[in-house]
C-alpha angles and dihedrals in degrees: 000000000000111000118279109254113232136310099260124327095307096036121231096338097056086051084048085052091043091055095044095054089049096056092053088054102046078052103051084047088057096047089046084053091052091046089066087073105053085039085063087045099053096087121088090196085050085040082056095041077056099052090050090048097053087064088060147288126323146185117245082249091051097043092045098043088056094043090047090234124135118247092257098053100037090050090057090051097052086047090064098050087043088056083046097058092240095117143024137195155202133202125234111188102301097345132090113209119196139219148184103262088223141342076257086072100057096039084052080051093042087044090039089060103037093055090043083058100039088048098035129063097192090070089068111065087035092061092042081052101044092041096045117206119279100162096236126162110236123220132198133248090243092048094044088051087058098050097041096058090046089053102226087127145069111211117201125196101209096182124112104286095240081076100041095056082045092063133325132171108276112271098014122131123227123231113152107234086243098056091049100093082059101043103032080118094072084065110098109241120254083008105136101239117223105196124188134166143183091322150300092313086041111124094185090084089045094056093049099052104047078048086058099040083051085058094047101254122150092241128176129174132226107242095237133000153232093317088069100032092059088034086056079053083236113172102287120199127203129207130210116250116241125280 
């Protein structure tokens, strides 16, 4: 048998280069891939479609309604995150409700904004201003566990309560944080108040409590919300919705 002629035209180095080219390209296609993902997250209006979405599952009217989009645009937004992998759906009659993918995905969101804060500067004085100052104490999540079961406070869930039926901290009330200048009374008198909300960048909580604290109730805060406290895979209860 005569010797076998090159590899190729250029022999065994031409197939190494070919290989080599492929690779990068078999790499470039997986960090695009990747990039998917931090395209869907640089949004701050799709990082706050996010934030409503890790208390539960929601309709495009009612997400857009809480994000104050229009249903065009928050729809596109939800489509991004969708093609991300972010979210899913499922389909009721005429109406798409959303959900988180995954609990993956709203740790990715609670880790997202920590290390922003911890990295930006800028992160610190917007959420003082958002937040505003109320002069509340702040307690734990271990330390809430404790009082609550020894029942020397009262805990109040001040999100919509369309959240709150989707998932709230065992023993807490709902009053909307809306609806508390009208139902302060509900409250038991002399009673110490914990208040939480959606999560640790959450203003619901804030408002409620300087409002309390207007009307002379003892009123702390937790010092985040319902986010970690999922995300610590603490005991969650439901509610049914009304009949």
């Amino acid at each position: 048998m005569g010797a076998r002629g090159p590899v190729g035209a250029a022999g065994p180095a031409g197939a190494a280069r070919a290989g080599a080219e492929g690779r990068a390209d078999a790499k470039a296609r997986l960090y695009d891939a990747f990039a998917v993902g931090g395209k869907a997250l640089a949004s701050g209006k799709r990082l706050e479609l996010l934030d409503l979405l890790a208390q539960g599952e929601r309709t495009v009217d009612s997400l857009a309604r809480a994000a104050g989009l229009n249903l065009t645009t928050a729809s596109a937004h939800l489509q991004t995150l969708k093609q991300a992998g972010f979210v899913t759906t499922r389909r009721e009659g005429v109406r798409i409700h959303y959900r988180l993918a995954g609990d993956d995905v709203a740790r990715l969101f609670a880790l997202l904004r920590k290390v922003t804060e911890t990295h930006r500067a800028a992160v610190t004085p917007a959420r003082a201003a958002y937040l505003g100052a109320d002069g509340a104490a702040e307690l734990r999540r271990e330390d809430l566990r404790v009082r609550v079961a020894a029942g020397d406070v009262v805990l109040l869930d001040v999100r919509p309560a369309e959240e709150y039926r989707a998932g709230h901290i065992p023993g807490a009330l709902s009053i909307p944080v809306g609806e508390l200048a009208d139902r302060i009374g509900e409250l038991p008198e002399g009673a110490e108040i914990v208040v939480y909300c959606r999560g640790e960048y959450c203003v619901l909580a804030h408002d409620a409590v300087r409002l309390l604290a207007d009307r002379g109730r003892r009123a702390i805060r937790l010092h985040d919300g319902m986010l970690e406290w999922r995300l610590a895979e603490l005991p969650v209860e439901t509610a049914a919705d009304p009949t």
